Coordinates of N, CA and C in Angstrom, one line a residue:
X27 N -19.1 49.1 -150.1 CA -18.4 48.9 -148.9 C -18.9 49.8 -147.8
X28 N -18.9 49.4 -146.6 CA -19.4 50.2 -145.5 C -18.5 51.4 -145.3
X29 N -19.1 52.6 -145.0 CA -18.3 53.8 -144.8 C -17.3 53.6 -143.6
X30 N -17.7 52.8 -142.6 CA -16.8 52.6 -141.5 C -15.4 52.0 -141.8
X31 N -15.3 51.3 -143.0 CA -14.1 50.6 -143.3 C -13.1 51.4 -144.1
X32 N -13.3 52.7 -144.2 CA -12.4 53.4 -145.1 C -11.1 54.0 -144.4
X33 N -11.1 53.8 -143.1 CA -9.9 54.2 -142.3 C -9.5 55.6 -142.6
X34 N -10.5 56.5 -142.5 CA -10.2 57.9 -142.9 C -9.3 58.6 -141.9
X35 N -9.3 58.2 -140.6 CA -8.5 58.9 -139.6 C -7.1 58.2 -139.3
X36 N -7.0 56.9 -139.7 CA -5.9 56.2 -139.3 C -5.1 55.5 -140.4
X37 N -5.4 55.9 -141.7 CA -4.7 55.3 -142.8 C -3.2 55.5 -142.7
X38 N -2.8 56.7 -142.2 CA -1.4 57.0 -142.1 C -0.6 56.2 -141.1
X39 N -1.4 55.5 -140.3 CA -0.7 54.6 -139.3 C -0.8 53.1 -139.6
X40 N -1.5 52.8 -140.7 CA -1.7 51.4 -141.1 C -0.4 50.6 -141.2
X41 N 0.6 51.2 -141.8 CA 1.9 50.4 -142.1 C 2.8 50.3 -140.8
X42 N 2.4 50.9 -139.7 CA 3.1 50.7 -138.5 C 2.9 49.2 -138.0
X43 N 1.8 48.7 -138.3 CA 1.4 47.3 -137.9 C 2.4 46.3 -138.5
X44 N 3.1 45.5 -137.7 CA 4.0 44.5 -138.3 C 3.7 43.1 -137.9
X45 N 2.4 42.8 -137.6 CA 2.1 41.4 -137.3 C 2.3 40.5 -138.5
X46 N 2.4 39.2 -138.2 CA 2.8 38.2 -139.2 C 1.8 38.2 -140.4
X47 N 0.5 38.5 -140.1 CA -0.5 38.5 -141.2 C -0.1 39.5 -142.3
X48 N 0.7 40.5 -141.9 CA 1.0 41.6 -142.8 C 2.3 41.5 -143.5
X49 N 3.0 40.4 -143.4 CA 4.2 40.1 -144.2 C 4.4 38.7 -144.6
X50 N 3.8 37.7 -143.9 CA 3.9 36.3 -144.3 C 3.2 36.0 -145.6
X51 N 2.2 36.9 -146.0 CA 1.5 36.6 -147.2 C 2.2 37.1 -148.5
X52 N 3.2 38.0 -148.4 CA 3.8 38.5 -149.6 C 4.4 37.5 -150.5
X53 N 5.2 36.6 -149.9 CA 5.8 35.5 -150.7 C 4.8 34.6 -151.3
X54 N 3.7 34.4 -150.6 CA 2.6 33.5 -151.1 C 2.1 34.1 -152.4
X55 N 1.8 35.4 -152.5 CA 1.3 35.9 -153.7 C 2.3 36.0 -154.8
X56 N 3.5 36.3 -154.4 CA 4.6 36.3 -155.4 C 4.8 34.9 -156.1
X57 N 4.8 33.9 -155.3 CA 4.9 32.5 -155.8 C 3.8 32.2 -156.8
X58 N 2.6 32.5 -156.4 CA 1.4 32.2 -157.3 C 1.5 33.0 -158.6
X59 N 1.9 34.3 -158.5 CA 2.0 35.1 -159.7 C 3.0 34.5 -160.6
X60 N 4.1 34.1 -160.1 CA 5.2 33.6 -161.0 C 4.9 32.1 -161.4
X61 N 4.3 31.3 -160.6 CA 4.1 29.9 -161.0 C 3.0 29.9 -162.1
X62 N 2.0 30.8 -162.1 CA 1.0 30.9 -163.1 C 1.4 31.8 -164.2
X63 N 2.6 32.3 -164.2 CA 3.2 33.2 -165.3 C 2.2 34.4 -165.5
X64 N 1.8 35.0 -164.5 CA 0.8 36.1 -164.6 C 1.4 37.3 -165.2
X65 N 0.8 37.8 -166.3 CA 1.3 39.0 -166.9 C 0.6 40.2 -166.5
X66 N -0.5 40.1 -165.8 CA -1.3 41.2 -165.4 C -2.1 40.9 -164.1
X67 N -1.9 41.7 -163.1 CA -2.4 41.4 -161.8 C -3.3 42.5 -161.3
X68 N -4.4 42.1 -160.6 CA -5.3 43.1 -160.0 C -5.4 42.8 -158.5
X69 N -5.0 43.9 -157.7 CA -5.3 43.7 -156.3 C -6.4 44.6 -155.9
X70 N -7.5 44.0 -155.3 CA -8.6 44.7 -154.8 C -8.4 45.1 -153.3
X71 N -8.9 46.3 -153.0 CA -8.6 46.8 -151.7 C -7.1 46.9 -151.4
X72 N -6.4 47.5 -152.3 CA -4.9 47.5 -152.2 C -4.4 48.4 -151.1
X73 N -5.2 49.3 -150.5 CA -4.8 50.1 -149.4 C -3.6 51.0 -149.7
X74 N -2.6 50.9 -148.8 CA -1.4 51.7 -148.9 C -0.4 51.1 -149.8
X75 N -0.7 50.0 -150.5 CA 0.2 49.4 -151.4 C 1.2 48.4 -150.9
X76 N 0.9 47.9 -149.7 CA 1.8 46.9 -149.1 C 2.1 45.7 -150.0
X77 N 1.1 45.1 -150.6 CA 1.3 43.9 -151.4 C 1.6 44.4 -152.9
X78 N 0.9 45.4 -153.3 CA 1.1 45.9 -154.7 C 2.5 46.2 -155.0
X79 N 3.1 47.0 -154.1 CA 4.5 47.4 -154.3 C 5.5 46.2 -154.3
X80 N 5.2 45.3 -153.4 CA 6.0 44.1 -153.3 C 6.0 43.2 -154.6
X81 N 4.8 43.1 -155.2 CA 4.7 42.4 -156.4 C 5.4 43.1 -157.6
X82 N 5.2 44.4 -157.6 CA 5.8 45.2 -158.7 C 7.3 45.1 -158.6
X83 N 7.9 45.1 -157.4 CA 9.3 44.9 -157.1 C 9.9 43.6 -157.7
X84 N 9.0 42.6 -157.8 CA 9.4 41.4 -158.4 C 9.3 41.3 -159.9
X85 N 9.0 42.5 -160.5 CA 8.9 42.6 -162.0 C 7.6 42.3 -162.5
X86 N 6.5 42.4 -161.7 CA 5.2 42.1 -162.1 C 4.3 43.3 -162.3
X87 N 3.5 43.3 -163.4 CA 2.6 44.5 -163.6 C 1.3 44.3 -162.8
X88 N 1.0 45.3 -162.1 CA -0.2 45.2 -161.2 C -1.0 46.5 -161.1
X89 N -2.3 46.3 -161.0 CA -3.2 47.4 -160.8 C -3.8 47.3 -159.4
X90 N -3.7 48.4 -158.6 CA -4.3 48.4 -157.3 C -5.5 49.2 -157.2
X91 N -6.6 48.7 -156.7 CA -7.9 49.4 -156.6 C -8.3 49.5 -155.2
X92 N -8.7 50.7 -154.8 CA -9.2 50.9 -153.4 C -10.2 52.1 -153.4
X93 N -11.1 52.0 -152.4 CA -12.1 53.1 -152.3 C -11.7 54.2 -151.3
X94 N -10.8 53.9 -150.5 CA -10.4 54.9 -149.5 C -9.4 55.9 -150.0
X95 N -9.8 57.2 -150.1 CA -8.8 58.2 -150.6 C -7.6 58.3 -149.7
X96 N -7.9 58.2 -148.4 CA -6.8 58.3 -147.4 C -5.8 57.2 -147.5
X97 N -6.2 56.0 -147.7 CA -5.3 54.9 -147.9 C -4.5 55.1 -149.2
X98 N -5.2 55.5 -150.3 CA -4.5 55.7 -151.6 C -3.5 56.9 -151.5
X99 N -3.8 57.9 -150.7 CA -2.9 59.0 -150.5 C -1.5 58.5 -149.9
X100 N -1.6 57.6 -149.0 CA -0.4 57.0 -148.4 C 0.3 56.2 -149.5
X101 N -0.4 55.5 -150.3 CA 0.2 54.7 -151.4 C 0.9 55.6 -152.3
X102 N 0.3 56.7 -152.7 CA 0.9 57.6 -153.7 C 2.2 58.2 -153.1
X103 N 2.2 58.5 -151.8 CA 3.4 59.0 -151.2 C 4.6 58.0 -151.3
X104 N 4.2 56.7 -151.2 CA 5.2 55.7 -151.4 C 5.7 55.6 -152.8
X105 N 4.8 55.8 -153.7 CA 5.2 55.7 -155.2 C 6.2 56.7 -155.5
X106 N 6.1 57.9 -154.9 CA 7.1 59.0 -155.2 C 8.5 58.6 -154.9
X107 N 8.7 57.6 -153.9 CA 10.0 57.2 -153.5 C 10.5 56.0 -154.2
X108 N 9.8 55.4 -155.1 CA 10.2 54.2 -155.7 C 11.0 54.4 -156.9
X109 N 11.8 53.4 -157.2 CA 12.6 53.4 -158.5 C 11.6 53.4 -159.7
X110 N 12.0 54.1 -160.7 CA 11.1 54.3 -161.9 C 10.6 52.9 -162.4
X111 N 11.5 51.9 -162.4 CA 11.1 50.6 -163.0 C 10.0 50.0 -162.2
X112 N 10.0 50.1 -160.9 CA 9.0 49.6 -160.1 C 7.7 50.4 -160.2
X113 N 7.8 51.7 -160.1 CA 6.7 52.6 -160.2 C 5.9 52.5 -161.5
X114 N 6.6 52.3 -162.6 CA 6.0 52.1 -163.9 C 5.2 50.8 -164.0
X115 N 5.4 49.9 -163.2 CA 4.6 48.6 -163.2 C 3.3 48.7 -162.5
X116 N 3.1 49.9 -161.8 CA 1.9 50.0 -160.9 C 0.9 51.0 -161.5
X117 N -0.3 50.6 -161.5 CA -1.4 51.5 -161.8 C -2.4 51.6 -160.6
X118 N -2.7 52.8 -160.2 CA -3.6 52.9 -159.0 C -5.0 53.4 -159.6
X119 N -6.0 52.7 -159.1 CA -7.4 53.1 -159.4 C -8.2 53.3 -158.2
X120 N -8.9 54.5 -158.1 CA -9.8 54.8 -157.0 C -11.2 54.2 -157.5
X121 N -11.6 53.1 -156.8 CA -12.8 52.4 -157.1 C -13.3 51.5 -156.0
X122 N -14.5 51.0 -156.3 CA -15.2 50.2 -155.3 C -15.1 48.7 -155.7
X123 N -14.6 47.8 -154.8 CA -14.4 46.4 -155.2 C -15.8 45.7 -155.3
X124 N -16.8 46.4 -154.9 CA -18.2 45.8 -155.0 C -18.8 46.1 -156.4
X125 N -18.1 47.0 -157.1 CA -18.7 47.4 -158.4 C -17.6 48.1 -159.2
X126 N -16.9 47.4 -160.1 CA -15.9 48.0 -160.9 C -15.9 47.4 -162.3
X127 N -15.4 48.2 -163.2 CA -15.2 47.8 -164.6 C -14.0 48.5 -165.2
X128 N -12.9 47.7 -165.3 CA -11.6 48.2 -165.7 C -11.3 47.9 -167.2
X129 N -12.3 47.4 -167.9 CA -12.2 47.2 -169.4 C -11.0 46.3 -169.8
X130 N -10.5 45.5 -168.9 CA -9.5 44.5 -169.3 C -9.5 43.4 -168.3
X131 N -8.9 42.3 -168.7 CA -8.9 41.1 -167.9 C -7.5 40.9 -167.2
X132 N -7.5 40.0 -166.2 CA -6.3 39.8 -165.4 C -6.0 38.3 -165.2
X133 N -4.7 38.0 -165.2 CA -4.3 36.6 -165.0 C -4.4 36.2 -163.5
X134 N -4.3 37.2 -162.6 CA -4.4 37.0 -161.2 C -5.1 38.2 -160.5
X135 N -6.2 37.8 -159.7 CA -6.8 38.8 -158.9 C -6.7 38.4 -157.5
X136 N -6.3 39.3 -156.6 CA -6.1 39.0 -155.2 C -6.9 40.0 -154.4
X137 N -7.3 39.5 -153.2 CA -7.9 40.4 -152.2 C -7.3 40.0 -150.8
X138 N -6.1 40.5 -150.6 CA -5.4 40.1 -149.4 C -6.0 40.6 -148.0
X139 N -5.4 40.1 -147.0 CA -5.7 40.4 -145.6 C -7.1 40.8 -145.3
X140 N -8.0 39.8 -145.6 CA -9.4 39.9 -145.1 C -10.2 41.0 -145.6
X141 N -9.7 41.6 -146.7 CA -10.4 42.8 -147.3 C -11.9 42.4 -147.7
X142 N -12.1 41.2 -148.1 CA -13.4 40.8 -148.6 C -14.5 41.0 -147.5
X143 N -14.0 40.9 -146.2 CA -15.0 41.0 -145.1 C -15.5 42.4 -144.9
X144 N -14.9 43.4 -145.6 CA -15.4 44.8 -145.6 C -16.7 44.9 -146.4
X145 N -17.0 43.9 -147.2 CA -18.3 43.8 -147.9 C -19.3 43.1 -147.0
X146 N -20.3 43.9 -146.5 CA -21.2 43.3 -145.5 C -22.6 43.2 -146.1
X147 N -22.9 43.8 -147.2 CA -24.2 43.7 -147.8 C -24.1 42.5 -148.8
X148 N -25.2 41.7 -148.8 CA -25.2 40.5 -149.6 C -25.1 40.8 -151.1
X149 N -25.8 41.9 -151.5 CA -25.8 42.3 -152.9 C -24.4 42.7 -153.3
X150 N -23.7 43.4 -152.4 CA -22.3 43.9 -152.7 C -21.4 42.7 -152.9
X151 N -21.6 41.7 -152.0 CA -20.8 40.5 -152.1 C -21.0 39.7 -153.4
X152 N -22.2 39.6 -153.8 CA -22.5 38.9 -155.0 C -22.0 39.7 -156.2
X153 N -22.2 41.0 -156.2 CA -21.7 41.8 -157.3 C -20.2 41.8 -157.4
X154 N -19.5 41.9 -156.3 CA -18.1 41.9 -156.3 C -17.5 40.6 -156.9
X155 N -18.1 39.5 -156.6 CA -17.6 38.2 -157.1 C -17.9 38.1 -158.6
X156 N -19.0 38.6 -159.0 CA -19.4 38.7 -160.5 C -18.4 39.5 -161.2
X157 N -18.0 40.7 -160.6 CA -17.0 41.6 -161.3 C -15.7 40.8 -161.4
X158 N -15.3 40.1 -160.3 CA -14.0 39.4 -160.3 C -14.0 38.4 -161.4
X159 N -15.1 37.6 -161.5 CA -15.2 36.6 -162.6 C -15.1 37.2 -163.9
X160 N -15.8 38.3 -164.1 CA -15.8 39.0 -165.4 C -14.4 39.6 -165.8
X161 N -13.6 39.8 -164.8 CA -12.2 40.4 -165.1 C -11.1 39.4 -165.1
X162 N -11.5 38.1 -164.9 CA -10.4 37.0 -164.9 C -10.3 36.5 -166.3
X163 N -9.0 36.3 -166.7 CA -8.8 35.5 -168.0 C -9.3 34.1 -167.8
X164 N -9.4 33.4 -168.9 CA -10.0 32.1 -168.9 C -9.2 31.1 -167.9
X165 N -7.9 31.3 -167.9 CA -7.1 30.4 -167.1 C -6.6 31.2 -165.8
X166 N -7.2 32.3 -165.6 CA -6.7 33.2 -164.4 C -7.2 32.6 -163.1
X167 N -6.5 33.1 -162.0 CA -6.9 32.6 -160.7 C -7.2 33.8 -159.8
X168 N -8.1 33.6 -158.8 CA -8.5 34.6 -157.9 C -8.2 34.0 -156.5
X169 N -7.5 34.8 -155.7 CA -7.2 34.4 -154.3 C -7.9 35.3 -153.3
X170 N -8.6 34.7 -152.4 CA -9.4 35.4 -151.4 C -9.0 34.9 -150.0
X171 N -8.9 35.8 -149.1 CA -8.5 35.5 -147.7 C -9.5 36.2 -146.7
X172 N -10.0 35.4 -145.7 CA -10.7 36.0 -144.6 C -10.2 35.3 -143.4
X173 N -10.6 35.8 -142.2 CA -10.2 35.1 -141.0 C -11.1 33.9 -140.7
X174 N -10.5 32.9 -140.1 CA -11.3 31.7 -139.8 C -12.0 31.9 -138.5
X175 N -13.3 32.1 -138.4 CA -14.0 32.3 -137.2 C -14.1 31.1 -136.3
X176 N -14.0 31.2 -135.0 CA -14.1 30.1 -134.1 C -15.6 30.0 -133.7
X177 N -16.3 28.9 -134.1 CA -17.8 28.9 -133.8 C -18.1 29.1 -132.3
X178 N -17.3 28.6 -131.4 CA -17.7 28.7 -130.0 C -17.4 30.1 -129.5
X179 N -16.8 31.0 -130.3 CA -16.6 32.4 -129.8 C -17.5 33.4 -130.5
X180 N -18.1 33.0 -131.6 CA -18.9 34.0 -132.4 C -20.4 33.9 -131.8
X181 N -20.5 34.6 -130.6 CA -21.8 34.7 -130.0 C -21.8 36.0 -129.2
X182 N -22.8 36.2 -128.3 CA -22.9 37.4 -127.6 C -21.6 37.7 -126.8
X183 N -20.9 36.7 -126.4 CA -19.7 36.9 -125.6 C -18.5 37.3 -126.4
X184 N -18.7 37.5 -127.7 CA -17.6 38.0 -128.6 C -17.2 39.4 -128.2
X185 N -18.2 40.2 -127.8 CA -17.9 41.6 -127.5 C -16.9 41.7 -126.4
X186 N -16.0 42.7 -126.5 CA -15.0 42.9 -125.5 C -14.6 44.4 -125.3
X187 N -14.2 44.7 -124.1 CA -13.9 46.1 -123.8 C -12.5 46.5 -124.5
X188 N -12.2 47.7 -124.5 CA -11.0 48.2 -125.2 C -9.8 47.5 -124.5
X189 N -8.9 47.0 -125.4 CA -7.7 46.3 -125.0 C -6.6 46.7 -125.9
X190 N -5.3 46.6 -125.5 CA -4.2 46.8 -126.3 C -4.0 45.7 -127.3
X191 N -3.9 46.0 -128.6 CA -3.7 44.9 -129.6 C -2.2 44.8 -129.9
X192 N -1.5 45.9 -130.0 CA -0.1 45.9 -130.1 C 0.5 47.3 -129.8
X193 N 1.8 47.3 -129.6 CA 2.5 48.6 -129.4 C 3.9 48.5 -129.9
X194 N 4.4 49.5 -130.5 CA 5.7 49.5 -131.1 C 6.2 50.8 -131.4
X195 N 7.6 51.0 -131.5 CA 8.2 52.2 -132.0 C 8.2 52.2 -133.5
X196 N 7.7 53.3 -134.1 CA 7.8 53.4 -135.6 C 9.1 54.1 -135.9
X197 N 10.0 53.2 -136.4 CA 11.4 53.7 -136.7 C 11.4 54.8 -137.8
X198 N 10.4 54.9 -138.6 CA 10.4 55.9 -139.7 C 10.1 57.3 -139.1
X199 N 9.4 57.4 -138.0 CA 9.0 58.7 -137.5 C 9.5 59.0 -136.1
X200 N 9.8 57.9 -135.4 CA 10.2 58.1 -134.0 C 9.0 58.1 -133.1
X201 N 7.8 57.9 -133.6 CA 6.6 57.9 -132.8 C 6.5 56.5 -132.1
X202 N 6.0 56.5 -130.9 CA 5.6 55.3 -130.2 C 4.1 55.1 -130.3
X203 N 3.7 54.0 -131.0 CA 2.3 53.8 -131.3 C 1.7 52.7 -130.5
X204 N 0.6 52.9 -129.9 CA -0.2 51.9 -129.2 C -1.5 51.7 -129.9
X205 N -1.8 50.5 -130.4 CA -3.1 50.3 -131.0 C -4.0 49.5 -130.1
X206 N -5.2 50.1 -129.9 CA -6.2 49.4 -129.0 C -7.4 49.1 -129.9
X207 N -8.1 48.1 -129.4 CA -9.3 47.7 -130.1 C -10.4 47.3 -129.1
X208 N -11.7 47.4 -129.6 CA -12.8 47.0 -128.7 C -13.8 46.3 -129.7
X209 N -14.4 45.2 -129.2 CA -15.4 44.6 -130.0 C -16.8 45.1 -129.5
X210 N -17.4 46.0 -130.3 CA -18.5 46.8 -129.8 C -19.8 46.1 -129.9
X211 N -20.0 45.3 -131.0 CA -21.3 44.6 -131.2 C -21.1 43.5 -132.2
X212 N -22.0 42.5 -132.1 CA -22.0 41.4 -133.0 C -23.5 41.2 -133.4
X213 N -23.7 41.1 -134.8 CA -25.0 40.8 -135.3 C -24.9 39.3 -135.8
X214 N -25.5 38.5 -135.0 CA -25.4 37.0 -135.2 C -26.2 36.6 -136.4
X215 N -27.3 37.3 -136.7 CA -28.1 36.9 -137.8 C -27.4 37.1 -139.1
X216 N -26.8 38.3 -139.2 CA -26.1 38.7 -140.5 C -24.6 38.4 -140.5
X217 N -24.1 37.9 -139.4 CA -22.7 37.6 -139.2 C -21.8 38.8 -139.4
X218 N -22.1 39.9 -138.7 CA -21.3 41.1 -138.8 C -20.8 41.5 -137.4
X219 N -19.5 41.9 -137.4 CA -19.0 42.4 -136.2 C -18.6 43.8 -136.3
X220 N -18.7 44.6 -135.2 CA -18.4 46.0 -135.2 C -17.2 46.3 -134.2
X221 N -16.2 46.8 -134.8 CA -14.9 47.0 -134.0 C -14.5 48.5 -134.0
X222 N -14.0 48.9 -132.9 CA -13.3 50.3 -132.9 C -11.9 50.1 -132.7
X223 N -11.1 50.8 -133.6 CA -9.6 50.9 -133.4 C -9.2 52.2 -132.9
X224 N -8.4 52.3 -131.9 CA -7.9 53.6 -131.4 C -6.3 53.5 -131.4
X225 N -5.7 54.5 -132.1 CA -4.2 54.6 -132.1 C -3.8 55.7 -131.2
X226 N -3.0 55.4 -130.2 CA -2.4 56.5 -129.4 C -1.0 56.7 -129.8
X227 N -0.7 57.9 -130.3 CA 0.6 58.2 -130.9 C 1.4 59.1 -130.0
X228 N 2.5 58.7 -129.5 CA 3.4 59.5 -128.6 C 4.6 59.9 -129.5
X229 N 4.7 61.2 -129.7 CA 5.8 61.7 -130.6 C 7.1 61.9 -129.8
X230 N 8.1 62.3 -130.4 CA 9.5 62.4 -129.8 C 9.5 63.4 -128.7
X231 N 8.6 64.4 -128.7 CA 8.5 65.4 -127.6 C 7.7 64.9 -126.4
X232 N 7.1 63.8 -126.5 CA 6.2 63.2 -125.5 C 4.8 63.6 -125.6
X233 N 4.4 64.3 -126.6 CA 3.0 64.7 -126.9 C 2.2 63.5 -127.3
X234 N 1.1 63.2 -126.8 CA 0.2 62.1 -127.1 C -1.0 62.5 -127.8
X235 N -1.3 61.9 -129.0 CA -2.5 62.2 -129.8 C -3.2 60.9 -130.0
X236 N -4.5 61.0 -130.2 CA -5.4 59.8 -130.3 C -6.2 59.9 -131.6
X237 N -6.2 58.7 -132.3 CA -6.9 58.7 -133.6 C -7.8 57.4 -133.7
X238 N -9.0 57.5 -134.1 CA -10.0 56.4 -134.1 C -10.7 56.2 -135.4
X239 N -10.9 54.9 -135.7 CA -11.7 54.5 -136.8 C -12.5 53.3 -136.4
X240 N -13.6 53.1 -137.1 CA -14.5 51.9 -136.8 C -14.5 51.0 -138.0
X241 N -14.7 49.7 -137.8 CA -14.8 48.7 -138.8 C -16.1 48.0 -138.6
X242 N -16.7 47.6 -139.8 CA -17.9 46.8 -139.9 C -17.5 45.6 -140.8
X243 N -17.4 44.4 -140.3 CA -16.9 43.3 -141.0 C -17.8 42.1 -141.0
X244 N -18.0 41.4 -142.1 CA -18.8 40.2 -142.1 C -17.8 39.0 -142.0
X245 N -18.2 38.1 -141.2 CA -17.4 36.9 -141.1 C -18.0 35.7 -141.8
X246 N -17.2 34.8 -142.3 CA -17.7 33.7 -143.1 C -17.1 32.4 -142.6
X247 N -17.9 31.4 -142.3 CA -17.4 30.1 -142.0 C -17.0 29.4 -143.3
X248 N -16.2 28.4 -143.2 CA -15.6 27.8 -144.4 C -16.6 27.4 -145.4
X249 N -17.7 26.7 -145.0 CA -18.7 26.2 -145.9 C -19.5 27.4 -146.5
X250 N -19.6 28.4 -145.8 CA -20.4 29.6 -146.3 C -19.6 30.3 -147.4
X251 N -18.3 30.4 -147.2 CA -17.4 31.0 -148.2 C -17.4 30.2 -149.4
X252 N -17.3 28.9 -149.3 CA -17.4 28.0 -150.4 C -18.7 28.2 -151.2
X253 N -19.8 28.3 -150.5 CA -21.1 28.4 -151.2 C -21.2 29.7 -152.0
X254 N -20.7 30.8 -151.5 CA -20.9 32.0 -152.2 C -19.9 32.1 -153.4
X255 N -18.8 31.5 -153.3 CA -17.8 31.5 -154.4 C -18.3 30.6 -155.5
X256 N -18.8 29.4 -155.2 CA -19.4 28.5 -156.2 C -20.6 29.1 -156.8
X257 N -21.5 29.7 -156.0 CA -22.7 30.3 -156.6 C -22.3 31.4 -157.6
X258 N -21.2 32.1 -157.4 CA -20.8 33.1 -158.4 C -20.2 32.5 -159.7
X259 N -20.1 31.2 -159.7 CA -19.6 30.6 -161.0 C -18.1 30.4 -161.0
X260 N -17.5 30.5 -159.8 CA -16.0 30.2 -159.7 C -15.8 28.8 -159.1
X261 N -14.6 28.3 -159.3 CA -14.3 27.0 -158.8 C -13.1 27.1 -157.8
X262 N -13.2 26.4 -156.7 CA -12.2 26.4 -155.7 C -11.1 25.3 -156.0
X263 N -9.9 25.8 -156.3 CA -8.8 24.9 -156.6 C -8.1 24.4 -155.4
X264 N -7.8 25.3 -154.5 CA -7.0 24.9 -153.3 C -7.5 25.7 -152.1
X265 N -7.3 25.2 -150.9 CA -7.7 25.9 -149.7 C -6.6 25.7 -148.6
X266 N -6.2 26.8 -147.9 CA -5.2 26.8 -147.0 C -5.6 27.5 -145.7
X267 N -4.9 27.2 -144.6 CA -5.2 27.9 -143.3 C -4.1 28.9 -143.0
X268 N -3.0 28.9 -143.7 CA -2.0 29.9 -143.6 C -1.2 30.0 -144.9
X269 N -0.3 31.0 -145.0 CA 0.4 31.3 -146.2 C 1.5 30.4 -146.5
X270 N 1.9 29.5 -145.6 CA 2.8 28.5 -145.9 C 2.2 27.2 -146.5
X271 N 0.9 27.4 -146.8 CA 0.1 26.3 -147.4 C -0.3 25.2 -146.4
X272 N -0.2 25.5 -145.1 CA -0.7 24.6 -144.1 C -2.2 24.5 -144.3
X273 N -2.7 23.3 -144.1 CA -4.2 23.0 -144.2 C -5.0 23.8 -143.2
X274 N -6.2 24.0 -143.6 CA -7.1 24.8 -142.6 C -7.3 24.0 -141.3
X275 N -7.3 22.7 -141.4 CA -7.5 21.9 -140.2 C -6.2 22.1 -139.3
X276 N -5.1 22.2 -139.8 CA -3.8 22.3 -139.0 C -3.5 23.7 -138.6
X277 N -3.8 24.7 -139.4 CA -3.4 26.1 -139.1 C -4.6 26.7 -138.3
X278 N -5.8 26.6 -138.8 CA -7.0 27.1 -138.2 C -7.0 28.6 -137.8
X279 N -6.2 29.4 -138.7 CA -6.2 30.8 -138.4 C -6.9 31.6 -139.5
X280 N -6.6 31.3 -140.8 CA -7.1 32.0 -141.9 C -7.9 31.0 -142.8
X281 N -8.7 31.6 -143.7 CA -9.3 30.8 -144.8 C -8.7 31.5 -146.1
X282 N -7.9 30.7 -146.8 CA -7.3 31.2 -148.0 C -7.7 30.3 -149.1
X283 N -8.5 30.8 -150.1 CA -9.0 30.0 -151.2 C -8.4 30.5 -152.5
X284 N -7.9 29.5 -153.3 CA -7.4 29.8 -154.6 C -8.4 29.3 -155.6
X285 N -8.9 30.2 -156.4 CA -10.1 29.9 -157.2 C -9.8 30.2 -158.7
X286 N -10.6 29.6 -159.6 CA -10.5 29.8 -161.0 C -11.9 29.8 -161.6
X287 N -12.0 30.0 -162.9 CA -13.3 29.9 -163.6 C -13.8 28.5 -163.8

């Protein structure tokens, strides 16, 4: 995974974001876990535990793997506040989703909220999917989600100056947080975008601090994502454009693939 994607400076602000992408997917994963009677779940790029904790709260055993120490630090702080029954269903692993060996198999492997796009090297992408296949039980499923790129926008005109993405009051701290983003560069040949996130945090005393991280993300068109999944020896069972199972043609926001061996 690219070093830019570890959110070393802004991990502690990640959960302030309350866009629909970051809560509409929870029930989607819960439903699949229960409908497939999954006894063991792996979340890759689990971050601060947003999805992991929600699944554990539903009585599901889950392992969360992430490469960012800073994101996992936030996750562990949350664990300390959980009921023992929920906390005991969770295992945290510091590891790389491009190359992992957990010596066990899982009924469900998920990679929520576009985490797959943090893999920008072709070898890392291939290796990650091979690791996923090797960790799936014979009847297990793998769910992958990336954003659905608009072909008429993914060109030199994609780059944009800094703009406000969202702003809100963090009820937990009393901080007022403004998140800004800029599209710095696009590599059309390799389909990689470079983004800078800046968080301006105004505390209760009026003091304003700024925190910045950079992202390097690979975008995939629908047919390209299909090709690399099939090439890895996985089968695509279902495809959706949003977490309510709306079709890609009708939703046109996300690419959500449900896959198996």
